[in-house]
Amino acid sequence: MRKRGLVLIFALVLYGVFAVRAEATTILTYQDTSLTTSPANTVTYTLSFLNDGTPTGYGAQFSISNSVNSASEWYAGWFTFKFNNGSTPATISALSGPLGPWTIANSGDTTQILAGGNTYNKLLPIGGFTGFYAANLAKTTPAPTGATMEDIIQTDAIPLTGNPANSPYVFSFHFDTNGGVADTSSMSFQVGEYDGLNGAGNVITGQLSQSMGANNPVPEPSTLILLFSGMAGLVLPRVWKHKRNG
Protein backbone atom coordinates (compact mmCIF):
# COMPACT_ATOMS: atom_id res chain seq x y z
CA MET A 1 0.00 0.00 0.00
CA ARG A 2 2.89 2.34 0.79
CA LYS A 3 4.41 1.77 -2.65
CA ARG A 4 1.05 2.42 -4.27
CA GLY A 5 0.78 5.72 -2.41
CA LEU A 6 4.28 6.77 -3.44
CA VAL A 7 3.54 5.91 -7.06
CA LEU A 8 0.39 8.04 -6.95
CA ILE A 9 2.29 10.96 -5.42
CA PHE A 10 4.93 10.67 -8.14
CA ALA A 11 2.20 10.65 -10.81
CA LEU A 12 0.67 13.79 -9.31
CA VAL A 13 4.03 15.53 -9.33
CA LEU A 14 4.52 14.69 -13.01
CA TYR A 15 1.01 15.94 -13.74
CA GLY A 16 1.78 19.20 -11.99
CA VAL A 17 5.05 19.68 -13.88
CA PHE A 18 3.61 19.02 -17.33
CA ALA A 19 0.42 20.98 -16.64
CA VAL A 20 2.38 24.06 -15.59
CA ARG A 21 4.58 23.72 -18.69
CA ALA A 22 1.44 23.76 -20.86
CA GLU A 23 -0.51 26.40 -18.96
CA ALA A 24 0.48 29.34 -21.13
CA THR A 25 -0.90 27.84 -24.34
CA THR A 26 -3.87 29.78 -25.69
CA ILE A 27 -5.75 29.38 -28.96
CA LEU A 28 -7.64 32.28 -30.55
CA THR A 29 -9.87 31.72 -33.57
CA TYR A 30 -12.00 33.68 -36.01
CA GLN A 31 -14.15 32.39 -38.88
CA ASP A 32 -14.96 34.54 -41.91
CA THR A 33 -17.85 33.59 -44.20
CA SER A 34 -18.04 36.82 -46.19
CA LEU A 35 -15.89 36.02 -49.23
CA THR A 36 -18.14 33.55 -51.06
CA THR A 37 -21.78 32.51 -50.95
CA SER A 38 -22.05 29.70 -53.51
CA PRO A 39 -20.80 27.37 -52.30
CA ALA A 40 -20.44 28.82 -48.82
CA ASN A 41 -16.79 28.99 -47.80
CA THR A 42 -15.49 29.48 -44.27
CA VAL A 43 -12.01 30.89 -43.80
CA THR A 44 -10.64 30.06 -40.35
CA TYR A 45 -7.86 32.11 -38.78
CA THR A 46 -6.15 30.55 -35.75
CA LEU A 47 -3.53 32.13 -33.51
CA SER A 48 -1.86 30.01 -30.85
CA PHE A 49 0.99 31.14 -28.68
CA LEU A 50 3.07 29.84 -25.81
CA ASN A 51 5.12 31.74 -23.27
CA ASP A 52 8.63 30.68 -24.22
CA GLY A 53 10.30 31.34 -20.88
CA THR A 54 10.92 35.08 -21.06
CA PRO A 55 8.78 37.53 -19.06
CA THR A 56 7.21 39.16 -22.11
CA GLY A 57 8.21 36.88 -24.99
CA TYR A 58 5.95 34.49 -26.85
CA GLY A 59 6.37 31.92 -29.55
CA ALA A 60 3.37 31.98 -31.90
CA GLN A 61 1.75 30.20 -34.80
CA PHE A 62 -0.84 31.76 -37.09
CA SER A 63 -2.71 29.50 -39.50
CA ILE A 64 -5.22 30.07 -42.30
CA SER A 65 -7.52 27.41 -43.73
CA ASN A 66 -10.65 27.31 -45.91
CA SER A 67 -13.53 24.85 -46.04
CA VAL A 68 -14.56 24.43 -49.69
CA ASN A 69 -13.27 25.02 -53.21
CA SER A 70 -15.22 28.07 -54.38
CA ALA A 71 -15.26 29.82 -57.75
CA SER A 72 -14.33 33.26 -56.36
CA GLU A 73 -10.57 33.78 -56.07
CA TRP A 74 -9.38 35.58 -52.93
CA TYR A 75 -5.93 35.87 -51.39
CA ALA A 76 -4.37 37.40 -48.26
CA GLY A 77 -1.29 39.55 -48.80
CA TRP A 78 -0.70 40.82 -45.26
CA PHE A 79 -1.67 40.26 -41.64
CA THR A 80 -1.38 42.67 -38.70
CA PHE A 81 -2.04 42.13 -34.98
CA LYS A 82 -2.33 44.16 -31.80
CA PHE A 83 -0.62 41.90 -29.29
CA ASN A 84 -0.66 44.17 -26.24
CA ASN A 85 -2.16 47.40 -24.97
CA GLY A 86 0.96 48.90 -23.44
CA SER A 87 2.55 52.22 -24.33
CA THR A 88 5.26 50.39 -26.29
CA PRO A 89 3.89 48.20 -29.12
CA ALA A 90 4.90 44.57 -29.42
CA THR A 91 7.49 43.57 -32.03
CA ILE A 92 7.75 40.46 -34.19
CA SER A 93 10.95 38.58 -34.99
CA ALA A 94 12.09 35.23 -36.41
CA LEU A 95 9.26 34.90 -38.92
CA SER A 96 8.85 31.85 -41.15
CA GLY A 97 5.91 31.10 -43.40
CA PRO A 98 4.60 29.50 -46.62
CA LEU A 99 4.76 30.95 -50.14
CA GLY A 100 5.97 34.54 -50.00
CA PRO A 101 8.67 35.76 -49.40
CA TRP A 102 7.28 37.53 -46.31
CA THR A 103 8.65 40.53 -44.42
CA ILE A 104 8.05 41.73 -40.86
CA ALA A 105 6.47 45.16 -40.29
CA ASN A 106 6.70 46.52 -36.75
CA SER A 107 5.22 49.71 -35.34
CA GLY A 108 6.52 52.79 -37.12
CA ASP A 109 7.13 50.98 -40.41
CA THR A 110 6.12 53.25 -43.29
CA THR A 111 5.83 50.47 -45.89
CA GLN A 112 3.13 51.01 -48.51
CA ILE A 113 1.28 47.92 -49.75
CA LEU A 114 -0.75 47.33 -52.90
CA ALA A 115 -4.33 48.53 -52.47
CA GLY A 116 -7.42 48.88 -54.65
CA GLY A 117 -7.00 50.13 -58.21
CA ASN A 118 -3.25 49.37 -58.16
CA THR A 119 -2.61 52.20 -55.71
CA TYR A 120 -0.54 51.83 -52.53
CA ASN A 121 -1.51 52.52 -48.92
CA LYS A 122 0.41 52.44 -45.64
CA LEU A 123 0.38 48.94 -44.20
CA LEU A 124 0.22 49.50 -40.44
CA PRO A 125 -2.74 51.33 -38.90
CA ILE A 126 -2.18 53.56 -35.90
CA GLY A 127 -2.64 52.09 -32.45
CA GLY A 128 0.24 49.68 -31.93
CA PHE A 129 -0.28 47.10 -34.67
CA THR A 130 2.54 44.93 -36.00
CA GLY A 131 2.55 42.14 -38.56
CA PHE A 132 3.99 40.75 -41.79
CA TYR A 133 3.33 41.03 -45.53
CA ALA A 134 4.19 39.49 -48.90
CA ALA A 135 7.34 41.43 -49.77
CA ASN A 136 6.68 41.67 -53.50
CA LEU A 137 3.43 43.55 -52.86
CA ALA A 138 5.30 46.49 -51.35
CA LYS A 139 5.74 49.69 -53.34
CA THR A 140 9.50 49.75 -52.76
CA THR A 141 10.02 46.21 -54.11
CA PRO A 142 10.57 45.98 -57.88
CA ALA A 143 8.17 43.49 -59.46
CA PRO A 144 9.79 40.44 -61.06
CA THR A 145 10.42 40.94 -64.77
CA GLY A 146 7.29 40.36 -66.81
CA ALA A 147 5.10 39.74 -63.76
CA THR A 148 1.92 41.68 -63.11
CA MET A 149 0.57 42.34 -59.63
CA GLU A 150 -2.11 39.73 -60.25
CA ASP A 151 0.67 37.23 -60.99
CA ILE A 152 2.44 38.13 -57.74
CA ILE A 153 -0.74 37.82 -55.71
CA GLN A 154 -1.42 34.35 -57.07
CA THR A 155 2.11 33.08 -56.37
CA ASP A 156 3.12 34.91 -53.18
CA ALA A 157 -0.09 35.54 -51.21
CA ILE A 158 -2.12 33.04 -49.17
CA PRO A 159 -5.19 31.55 -50.94
CA LEU A 160 -8.34 32.17 -48.92
CA THR A 161 -10.37 30.16 -51.43
CA GLY A 162 -9.49 27.18 -53.59
CA ASN A 163 -8.65 23.59 -52.73
CA PRO A 164 -8.98 23.09 -48.94
CA ALA A 165 -6.51 20.20 -49.16
CA ASN A 166 -3.73 22.75 -49.65
CA SER A 167 -4.45 24.41 -46.28
CA PRO A 168 -3.79 25.21 -43.52
CA TYR A 169 -1.04 27.71 -44.26
CA VAL A 170 1.01 28.21 -41.11
CA PHE A 171 3.26 31.09 -40.01
CA SER A 172 5.64 30.65 -37.07
CA PHE A 173 7.21 33.62 -35.32
CA HIS A 174 8.28 35.14 -32.02
CA PHE A 175 6.96 38.39 -30.62
CA ASP A 176 8.02 40.48 -27.65
CA THR A 177 5.53 42.68 -25.80
CA ASN A 178 8.36 45.03 -24.76
CA GLY A 179 7.27 45.40 -21.18
CA GLY A 180 3.56 44.93 -21.79
CA VAL A 181 1.43 41.82 -21.41
CA ALA A 182 -0.28 39.99 -24.27
CA ASP A 183 -4.06 39.79 -24.02
CA THR A 184 -4.69 36.07 -24.43
CA SER A 185 -8.48 36.39 -24.26
CA SER A 186 -8.92 38.44 -27.44
CA MET A 187 -6.62 39.64 -30.19
CA SER A 188 -7.40 42.41 -32.69
CA PHE A 189 -6.13 41.54 -36.15
CA GLN A 190 -6.45 42.70 -39.74
CA VAL A 191 -6.10 40.90 -43.07
CA GLY A 192 -5.39 42.44 -46.45
CA GLU A 193 -7.63 40.62 -48.94
CA TYR A 194 -7.05 40.59 -52.70
CA ASP A 195 -9.31 39.47 -55.52
CA GLY A 196 -6.56 38.23 -57.81
CA LEU A 197 -8.65 37.11 -60.77
CA ASN A 198 -11.17 39.84 -61.43
CA GLY A 199 -10.11 40.13 -65.06
CA ALA A 200 -10.39 43.92 -65.09
CA GLY A 201 -6.68 44.75 -64.83
CA ASN A 202 -7.08 46.39 -61.44
CA VAL A 203 -6.75 44.36 -58.28
CA ILE A 204 -9.74 44.67 -55.96
CA THR A 205 -8.84 44.68 -52.30
CA GLY A 206 -10.67 44.43 -49.03
CA GLN A 207 -9.54 44.76 -45.44
CA LEU A 208 -10.83 42.39 -42.80
CA SER A 209 -10.60 43.87 -39.30
CA GLN A 210 -11.82 41.62 -36.52
CA SER A 211 -11.07 40.36 -33.03
CA MET A 212 -10.30 36.72 -32.35
CA GLY A 213 -11.75 35.35 -29.10
CA ALA A 214 -10.26 32.66 -26.89
CA ASN A 215 -11.15 29.09 -27.82
CA ASN A 216 -10.78 26.45 -25.10
CA PRO A 217 -8.26 28.43 -23.03
CA VAL A 218 -5.98 26.38 -20.80
CA PRO A 219 -6.33 27.04 -17.03
CA GLU A 220 -4.19 29.74 -15.47
CA PRO A 221 -1.14 28.67 -13.38
CA SER A 222 -2.90 29.45 -10.08
CA THR A 223 -5.83 27.21 -11.07
CA LEU A 224 -3.51 24.33 -11.87
CA ILE A 225 -1.58 24.77 -8.63
CA LEU A 226 -4.79 24.75 -6.60
CA LEU A 227 -5.99 21.65 -8.43
CA PHE A 228 -2.69 19.87 -7.87
CA SER A 229 -2.63 20.88 -4.19
CA GLY A 230 -6.17 19.66 -3.68
CA MET A 231 -5.43 16.27 -5.24
CA ALA A 232 -2.26 15.92 -3.20
CA GLY A 233 -4.22 16.85 -0.06
CA LEU A 234 -6.58 13.96 -0.66
CA VAL A 235 -3.79 11.44 -1.15
CA LEU A 236 -1.09 12.39 1.36
CA PRO A 237 -3.13 11.84 4.57
CA ARG A 238 -3.99 8.33 3.41
CA VAL A 239 -0.35 7.54 2.70
CA TRP A 240 0.73 8.81 6.10
CA LYS A 241 -2.07 6.87 7.80
CA HIS A 242 -0.98 3.62 6.18
CA LYS A 243 2.62 4.36 7.10
CA ARG A 244 1.71 4.79 10.80
CA ASN A 245 -0.43 1.68 10.80
CA GLY A 246 2.22 -0.31 8.99
XYZ file of C-alpha atoms in Angstrom, residues 23-29 47-51 58-59 82-85 175 177 181-188 211-221:
39
model
C -0.512 26.403 -18.959
C 0.481 29.345 -21.132
C -0.895 27.843 -24.337
C -3.865 29.780 -25.690
C -5.752 29.382 -28.957
C -7.636 32.278 -30.545
C -9.872 31.724 -33.566
C -3.530 32.127 -33.507
C -1.855 30.008 -30.854
C 0.994 31.145 -28.676
C 3.072 29.836 -25.815
C 5.121 31.740 -23.269
C 5.953 34.486 -26.850
C 6.372 31.916 -29.551
C -2.331 44.156 -31.803
C -0.615 41.898 -29.290
C -0.659 44.167 -26.243
C -2.164 47.405 -24.973
C 6.956 38.392 -30.620
C 5.533 42.685 -25.804
C 1.426 41.817 -21.406
C -0.280 39.993 -24.268
C -4.058 39.793 -24.024
C -4.695 36.067 -24.430
C -8.478 36.394 -24.264
C -8.919 38.436 -27.442
C -6.615 39.639 -30.193
C -7.403 42.410 -32.692
C -11.073 40.364 -33.026
C -10.299 36.720 -32.347
C -11.748 35.346 -29.103
C -10.264 32.660 -26.885
C -11.150 29.088 -27.818
C -10.782 26.448 -25.100
C -8.264 28.433 -23.031
C -5.975 26.376 -20.803
C -6.328 27.036 -17.027
C -4.192 29.741 -15.465
C -1.136 28.672 -13.376
